[in-house]
PDB file of C-alpha atoms in Angstrom:
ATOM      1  CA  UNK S  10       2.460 -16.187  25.248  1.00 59.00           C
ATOM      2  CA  UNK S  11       4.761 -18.645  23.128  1.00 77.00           C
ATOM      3  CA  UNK S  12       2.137 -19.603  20.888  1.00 66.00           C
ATOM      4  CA  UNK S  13       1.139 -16.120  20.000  1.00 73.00           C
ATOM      5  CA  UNK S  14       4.962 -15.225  19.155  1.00 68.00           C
ATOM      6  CA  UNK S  15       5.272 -18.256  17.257  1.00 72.00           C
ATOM      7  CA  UNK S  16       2.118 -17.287  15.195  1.00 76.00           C
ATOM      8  CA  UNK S  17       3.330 -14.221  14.691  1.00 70.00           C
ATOM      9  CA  UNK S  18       6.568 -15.202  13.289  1.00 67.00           C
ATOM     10  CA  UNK S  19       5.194 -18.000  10.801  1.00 74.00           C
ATOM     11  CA  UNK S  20       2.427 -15.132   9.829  1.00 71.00           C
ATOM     12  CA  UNK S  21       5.793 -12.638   9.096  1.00 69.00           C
ATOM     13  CA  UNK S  22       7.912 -15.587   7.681  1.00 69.00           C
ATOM     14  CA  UNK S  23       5.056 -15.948   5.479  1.00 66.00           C
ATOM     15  CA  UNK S  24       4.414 -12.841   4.206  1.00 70.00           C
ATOM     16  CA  UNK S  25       8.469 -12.537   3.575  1.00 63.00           C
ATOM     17  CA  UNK S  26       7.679 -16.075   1.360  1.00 63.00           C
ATOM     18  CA  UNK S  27       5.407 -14.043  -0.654  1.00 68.00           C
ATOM     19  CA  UNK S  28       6.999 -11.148  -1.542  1.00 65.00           C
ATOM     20  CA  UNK S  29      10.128 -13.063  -2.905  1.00 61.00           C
ATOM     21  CA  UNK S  30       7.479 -14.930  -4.828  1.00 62.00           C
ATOM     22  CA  UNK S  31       5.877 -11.577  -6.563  1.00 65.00           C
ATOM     23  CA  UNK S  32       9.248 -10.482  -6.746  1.00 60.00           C
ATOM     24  CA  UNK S  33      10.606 -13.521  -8.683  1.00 64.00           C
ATOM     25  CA  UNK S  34       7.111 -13.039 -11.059  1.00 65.00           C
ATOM     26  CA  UNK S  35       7.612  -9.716 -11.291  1.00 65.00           C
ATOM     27  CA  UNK S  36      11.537 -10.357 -12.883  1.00 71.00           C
ATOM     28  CA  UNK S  37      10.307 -13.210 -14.354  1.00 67.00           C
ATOM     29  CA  UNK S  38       7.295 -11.316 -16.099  1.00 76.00           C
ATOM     30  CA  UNK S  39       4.747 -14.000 -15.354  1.00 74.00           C
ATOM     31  CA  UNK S  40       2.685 -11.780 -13.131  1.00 80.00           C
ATOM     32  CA  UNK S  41      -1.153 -12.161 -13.889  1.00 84.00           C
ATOM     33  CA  UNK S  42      -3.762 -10.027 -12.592  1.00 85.00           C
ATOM     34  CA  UNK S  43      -6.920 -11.506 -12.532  1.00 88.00           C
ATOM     35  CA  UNK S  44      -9.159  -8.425 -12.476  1.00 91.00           C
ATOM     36  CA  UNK S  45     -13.074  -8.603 -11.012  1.00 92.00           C
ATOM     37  CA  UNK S  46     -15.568  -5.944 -11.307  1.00 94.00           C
ATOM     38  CA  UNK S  47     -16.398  -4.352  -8.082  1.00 93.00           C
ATOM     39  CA  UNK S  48     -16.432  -1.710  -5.761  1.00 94.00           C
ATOM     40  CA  UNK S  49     -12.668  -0.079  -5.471  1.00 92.00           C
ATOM     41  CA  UNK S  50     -13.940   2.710  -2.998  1.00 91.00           C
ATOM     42  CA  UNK S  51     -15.608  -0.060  -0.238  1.00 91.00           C
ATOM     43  CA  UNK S  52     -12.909  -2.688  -0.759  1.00 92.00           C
ATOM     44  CA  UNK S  53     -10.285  -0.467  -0.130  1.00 89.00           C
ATOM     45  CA  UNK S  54     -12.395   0.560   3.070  1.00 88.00           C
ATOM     46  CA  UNK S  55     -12.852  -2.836   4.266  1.00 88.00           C
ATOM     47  CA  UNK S  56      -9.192  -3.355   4.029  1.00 85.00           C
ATOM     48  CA  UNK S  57      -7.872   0.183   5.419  1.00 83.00           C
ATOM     49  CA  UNK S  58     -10.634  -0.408   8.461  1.00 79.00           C
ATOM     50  CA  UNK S  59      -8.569  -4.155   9.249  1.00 78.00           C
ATOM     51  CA  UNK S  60      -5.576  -1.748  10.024  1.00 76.00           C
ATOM     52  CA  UNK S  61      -7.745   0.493  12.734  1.00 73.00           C
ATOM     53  CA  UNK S  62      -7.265  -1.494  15.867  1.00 70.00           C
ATOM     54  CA  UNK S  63      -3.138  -1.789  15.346  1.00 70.00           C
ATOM     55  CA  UNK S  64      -3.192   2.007  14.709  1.00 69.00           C
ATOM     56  CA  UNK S  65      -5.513   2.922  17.562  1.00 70.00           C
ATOM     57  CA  UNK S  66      -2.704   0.129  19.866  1.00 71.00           C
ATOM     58  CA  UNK S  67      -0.218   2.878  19.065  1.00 74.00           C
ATOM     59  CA  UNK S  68      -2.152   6.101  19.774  1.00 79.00           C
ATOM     60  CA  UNK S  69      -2.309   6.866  16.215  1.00 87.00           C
ATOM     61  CA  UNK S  70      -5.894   8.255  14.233  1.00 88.00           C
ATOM     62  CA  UNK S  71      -7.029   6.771  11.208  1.00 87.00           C
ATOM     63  CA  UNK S  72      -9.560   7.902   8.621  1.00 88.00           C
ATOM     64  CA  UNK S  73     -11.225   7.551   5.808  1.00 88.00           C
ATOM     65  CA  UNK S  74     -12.363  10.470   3.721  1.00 86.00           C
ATOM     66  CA  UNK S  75     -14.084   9.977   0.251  1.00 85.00           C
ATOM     67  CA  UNK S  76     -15.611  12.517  -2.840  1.00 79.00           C
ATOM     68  CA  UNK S  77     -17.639   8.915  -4.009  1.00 83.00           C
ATOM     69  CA  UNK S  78     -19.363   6.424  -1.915  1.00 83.00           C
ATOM     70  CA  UNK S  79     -18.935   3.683  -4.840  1.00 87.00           C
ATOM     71  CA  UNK S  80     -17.171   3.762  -7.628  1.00 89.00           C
ATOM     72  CA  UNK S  81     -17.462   0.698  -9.984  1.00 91.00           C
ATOM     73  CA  UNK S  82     -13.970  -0.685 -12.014  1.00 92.00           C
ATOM     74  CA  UNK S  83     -12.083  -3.922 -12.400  1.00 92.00           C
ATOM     75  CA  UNK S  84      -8.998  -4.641 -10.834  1.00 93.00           C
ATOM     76  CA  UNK S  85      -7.491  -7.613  -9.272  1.00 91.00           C
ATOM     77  CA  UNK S  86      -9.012  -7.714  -5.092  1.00 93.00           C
ATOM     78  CA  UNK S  87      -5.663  -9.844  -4.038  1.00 90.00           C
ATOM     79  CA  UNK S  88      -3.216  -7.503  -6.007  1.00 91.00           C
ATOM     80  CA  UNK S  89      -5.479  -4.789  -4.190  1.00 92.00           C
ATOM     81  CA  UNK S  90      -4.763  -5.851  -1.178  1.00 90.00           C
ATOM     82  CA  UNK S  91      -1.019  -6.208  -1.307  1.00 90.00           C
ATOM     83  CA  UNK S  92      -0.872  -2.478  -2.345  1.00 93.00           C
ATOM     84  CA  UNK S  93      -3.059  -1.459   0.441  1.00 93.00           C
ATOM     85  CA  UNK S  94      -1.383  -3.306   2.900  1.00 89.00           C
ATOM     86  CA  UNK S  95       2.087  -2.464   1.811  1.00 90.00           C
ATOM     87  CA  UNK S  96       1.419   1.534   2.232  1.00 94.00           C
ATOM     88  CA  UNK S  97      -0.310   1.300   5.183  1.00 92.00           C
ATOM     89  CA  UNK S  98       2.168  -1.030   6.943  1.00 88.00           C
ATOM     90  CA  UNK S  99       4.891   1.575   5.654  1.00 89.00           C
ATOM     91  CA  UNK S 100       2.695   4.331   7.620  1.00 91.00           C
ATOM     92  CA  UNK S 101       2.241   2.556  10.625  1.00 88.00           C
ATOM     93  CA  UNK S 102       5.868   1.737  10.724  1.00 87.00           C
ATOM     94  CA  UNK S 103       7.200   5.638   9.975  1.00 89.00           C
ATOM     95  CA  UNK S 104       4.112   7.066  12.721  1.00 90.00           C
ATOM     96  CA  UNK S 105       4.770   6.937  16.013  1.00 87.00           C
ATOM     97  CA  UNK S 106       2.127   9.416  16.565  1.00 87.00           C
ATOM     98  CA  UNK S 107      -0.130  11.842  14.702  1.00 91.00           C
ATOM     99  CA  UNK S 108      -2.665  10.550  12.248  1.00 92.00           C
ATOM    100  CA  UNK S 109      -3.082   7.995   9.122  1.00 93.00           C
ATOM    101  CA  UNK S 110      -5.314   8.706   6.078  1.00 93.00           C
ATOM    102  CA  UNK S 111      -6.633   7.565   3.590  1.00 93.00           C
ATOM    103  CA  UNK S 112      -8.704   9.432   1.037  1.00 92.00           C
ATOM    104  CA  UNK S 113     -10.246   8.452  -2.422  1.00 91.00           C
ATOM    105  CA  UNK S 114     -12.264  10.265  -5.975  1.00 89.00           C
ATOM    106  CA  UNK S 115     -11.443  10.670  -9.184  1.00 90.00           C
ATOM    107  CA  UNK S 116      -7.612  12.645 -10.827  1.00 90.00           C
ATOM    108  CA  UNK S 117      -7.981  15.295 -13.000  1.00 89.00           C
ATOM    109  CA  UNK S 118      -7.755  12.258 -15.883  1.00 88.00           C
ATOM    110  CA  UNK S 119     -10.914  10.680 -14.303  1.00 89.00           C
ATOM    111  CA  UNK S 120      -8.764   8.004 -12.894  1.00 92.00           C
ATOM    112  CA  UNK S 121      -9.455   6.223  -9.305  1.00 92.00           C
ATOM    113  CA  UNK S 122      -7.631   8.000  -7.056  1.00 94.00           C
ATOM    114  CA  UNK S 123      -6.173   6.456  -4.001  1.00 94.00           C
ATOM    115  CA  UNK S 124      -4.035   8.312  -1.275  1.00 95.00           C
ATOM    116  CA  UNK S 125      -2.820   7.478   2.015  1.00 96.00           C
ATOM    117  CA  UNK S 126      -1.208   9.992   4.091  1.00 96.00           C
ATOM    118  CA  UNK S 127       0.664  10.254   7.573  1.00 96.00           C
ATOM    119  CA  UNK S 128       2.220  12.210   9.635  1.00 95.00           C
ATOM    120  CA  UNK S 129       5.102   9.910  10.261  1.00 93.00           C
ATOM    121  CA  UNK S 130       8.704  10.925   9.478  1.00 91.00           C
ATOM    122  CA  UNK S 131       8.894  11.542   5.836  1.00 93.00           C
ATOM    123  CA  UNK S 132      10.543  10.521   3.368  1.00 92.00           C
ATOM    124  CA  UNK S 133      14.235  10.873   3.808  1.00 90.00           C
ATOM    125  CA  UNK S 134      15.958  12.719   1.018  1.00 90.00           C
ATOM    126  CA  UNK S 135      18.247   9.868  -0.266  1.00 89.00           C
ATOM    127  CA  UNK S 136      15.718   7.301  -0.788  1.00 89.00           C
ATOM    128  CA  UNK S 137      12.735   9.592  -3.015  1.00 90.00           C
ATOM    129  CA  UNK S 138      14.918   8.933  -6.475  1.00 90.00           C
ATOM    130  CA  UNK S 139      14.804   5.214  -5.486  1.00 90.00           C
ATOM    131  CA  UNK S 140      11.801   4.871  -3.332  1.00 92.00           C
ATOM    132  CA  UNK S 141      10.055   2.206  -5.891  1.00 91.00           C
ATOM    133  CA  UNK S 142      13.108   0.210  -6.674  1.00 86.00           C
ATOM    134  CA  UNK S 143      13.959  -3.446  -5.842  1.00 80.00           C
ATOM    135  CA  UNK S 144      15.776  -3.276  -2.013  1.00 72.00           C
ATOM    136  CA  UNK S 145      15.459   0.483  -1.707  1.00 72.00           C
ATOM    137  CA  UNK S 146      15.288   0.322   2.502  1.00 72.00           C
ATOM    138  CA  UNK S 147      16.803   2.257   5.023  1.00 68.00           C
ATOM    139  CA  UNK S 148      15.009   0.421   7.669  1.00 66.00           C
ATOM    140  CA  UNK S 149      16.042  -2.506   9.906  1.00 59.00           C
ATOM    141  CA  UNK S 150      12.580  -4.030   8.623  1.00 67.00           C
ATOM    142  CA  UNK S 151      11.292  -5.399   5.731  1.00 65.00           C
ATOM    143  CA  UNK S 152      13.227  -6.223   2.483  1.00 67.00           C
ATOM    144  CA  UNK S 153      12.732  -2.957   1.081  1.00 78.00           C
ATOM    145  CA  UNK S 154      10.350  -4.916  -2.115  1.00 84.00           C
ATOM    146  CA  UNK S 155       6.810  -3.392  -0.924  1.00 86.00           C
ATOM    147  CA  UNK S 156       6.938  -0.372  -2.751  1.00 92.00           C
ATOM    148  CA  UNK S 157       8.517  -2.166  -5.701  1.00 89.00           C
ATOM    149  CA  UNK S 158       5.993  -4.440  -5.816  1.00 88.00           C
ATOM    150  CA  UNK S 159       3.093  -2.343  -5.464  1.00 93.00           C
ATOM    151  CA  UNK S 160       4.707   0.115  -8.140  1.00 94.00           C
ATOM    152  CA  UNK S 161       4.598  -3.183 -10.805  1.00 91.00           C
ATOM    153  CA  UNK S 162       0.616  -4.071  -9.285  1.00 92.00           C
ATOM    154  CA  UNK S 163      -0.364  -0.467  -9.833  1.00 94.00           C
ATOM    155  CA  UNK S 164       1.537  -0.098 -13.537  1.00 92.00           C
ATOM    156  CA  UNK S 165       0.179  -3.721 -14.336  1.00 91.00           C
ATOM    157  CA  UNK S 166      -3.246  -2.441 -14.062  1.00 92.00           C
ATOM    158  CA  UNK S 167      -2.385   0.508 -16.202  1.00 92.00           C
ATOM    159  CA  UNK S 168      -2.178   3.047 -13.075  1.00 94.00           C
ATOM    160  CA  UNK S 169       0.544   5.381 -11.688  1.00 96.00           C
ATOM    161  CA  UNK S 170       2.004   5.378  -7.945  1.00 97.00           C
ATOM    162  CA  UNK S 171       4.127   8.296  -6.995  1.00 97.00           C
ATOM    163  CA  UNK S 172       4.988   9.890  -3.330  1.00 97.00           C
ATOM    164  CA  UNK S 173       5.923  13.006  -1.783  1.00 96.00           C
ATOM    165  CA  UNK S 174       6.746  14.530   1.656  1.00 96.00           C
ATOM    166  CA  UNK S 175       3.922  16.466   3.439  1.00 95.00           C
ATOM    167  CA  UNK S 176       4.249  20.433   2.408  1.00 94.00           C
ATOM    168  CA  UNK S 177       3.712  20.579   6.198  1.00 93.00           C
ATOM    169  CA  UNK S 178       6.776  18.698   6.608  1.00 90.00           C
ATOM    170  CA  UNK S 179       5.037  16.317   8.759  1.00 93.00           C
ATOM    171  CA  UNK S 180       4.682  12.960   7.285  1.00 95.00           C
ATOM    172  CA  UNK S 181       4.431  11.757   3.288  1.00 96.00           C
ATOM    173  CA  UNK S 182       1.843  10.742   1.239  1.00 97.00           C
ATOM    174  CA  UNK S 183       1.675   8.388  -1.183  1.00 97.00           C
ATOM    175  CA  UNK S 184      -0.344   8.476  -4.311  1.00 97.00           C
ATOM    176  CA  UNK S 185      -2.014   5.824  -6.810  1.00 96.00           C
ATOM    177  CA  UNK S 186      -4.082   5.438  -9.687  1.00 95.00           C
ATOM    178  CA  UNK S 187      -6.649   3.019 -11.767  1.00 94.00           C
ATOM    179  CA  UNK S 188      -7.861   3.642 -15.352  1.00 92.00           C
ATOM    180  CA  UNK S 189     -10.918   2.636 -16.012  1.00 84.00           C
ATOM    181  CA  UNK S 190     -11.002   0.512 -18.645  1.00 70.00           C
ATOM    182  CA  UNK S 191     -11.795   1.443 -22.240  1.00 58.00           C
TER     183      UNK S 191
END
């Protein structure tokens, strides 16, 4: 039982490290992304799918619902991964019950588009103006830099991240995008 808390604490401690590092890049504008071609539709599956056992711990449905099977772009697979896990630790934090999801295709500008949804809380009504700022948290957890950070990823690839509340009023979504390149 002690190791396992201790593991998990050096894995959060960690994680904390990092984000004042992409944080200090970000301010500092030495943030590189070192884009691969691949698959953006199965990597982001692969990752989302690493979040299914912690959601299904808490009662809470996850899926994955596509328009493509594949869809072929650069973009930088540890970057990637900071996004994804950034929105969909922000869902599992805000659900306590209901359903996560996470659906992908093309915008209307023939852009990747990513979205994962829940059926969490919301967004409260003080934080949307600021939701993508440095420190913009009005939880007891986290530093309030995920959605900052992802914001500069998404931008640095040439993309757009926005979010809104559910029009069910259960829940938010949050939106990104990826040109392709030209």
């Amino acid at each position: 039982m002690q190791l396992s808390l201790v593991q998990r604490n050096a894995k959060r401690l960690l994680a904390l490290v990092n984000q004042l590092l992409d944080f200090r890049k970000i301010q500092v504008q030495e943030m590189k992304l070192h884009p691969s071609f691949g698959d953006i539709i199965g990597f982001v599956k692969d990752i989302s799918y690493s979040f299914l056992d912690i959601a299904e711990k808490k009662n809470i449905r996850f899926s994955f619902d596509t328009d493509i099977e594949h869809l072929e772009m650069y973009f930088d697979r540890n970057k990637m991964e900071k996004i994804m896990f950034n929105l969909l630790s922000n869902a599992r934090k805000f659900t306590q019950e209901g359903s996560i999801s996470i659906s992908s295709g093309l915008s209307d500008n023939n852009e990747a588009l990513l979205c994962i949804k829940d059926t969490g809380k919301g967004i409260d009504r003080d934080m949307m103006p600021r939701l993508f700022t440095r420190f913009a948290s009005k939880s007891f957890q986290g530093t309030g830099l995920g959605l900052f950070i992802s914001k500069s990823i998404v931008e640095a690839h040439g993309g757009t991240i926005w979010a809104e509340n559910n029009a069910d009023g259960k829940g938010a979504s949050f939106f990104f995008t990826l040109p392709f390149p030209r």
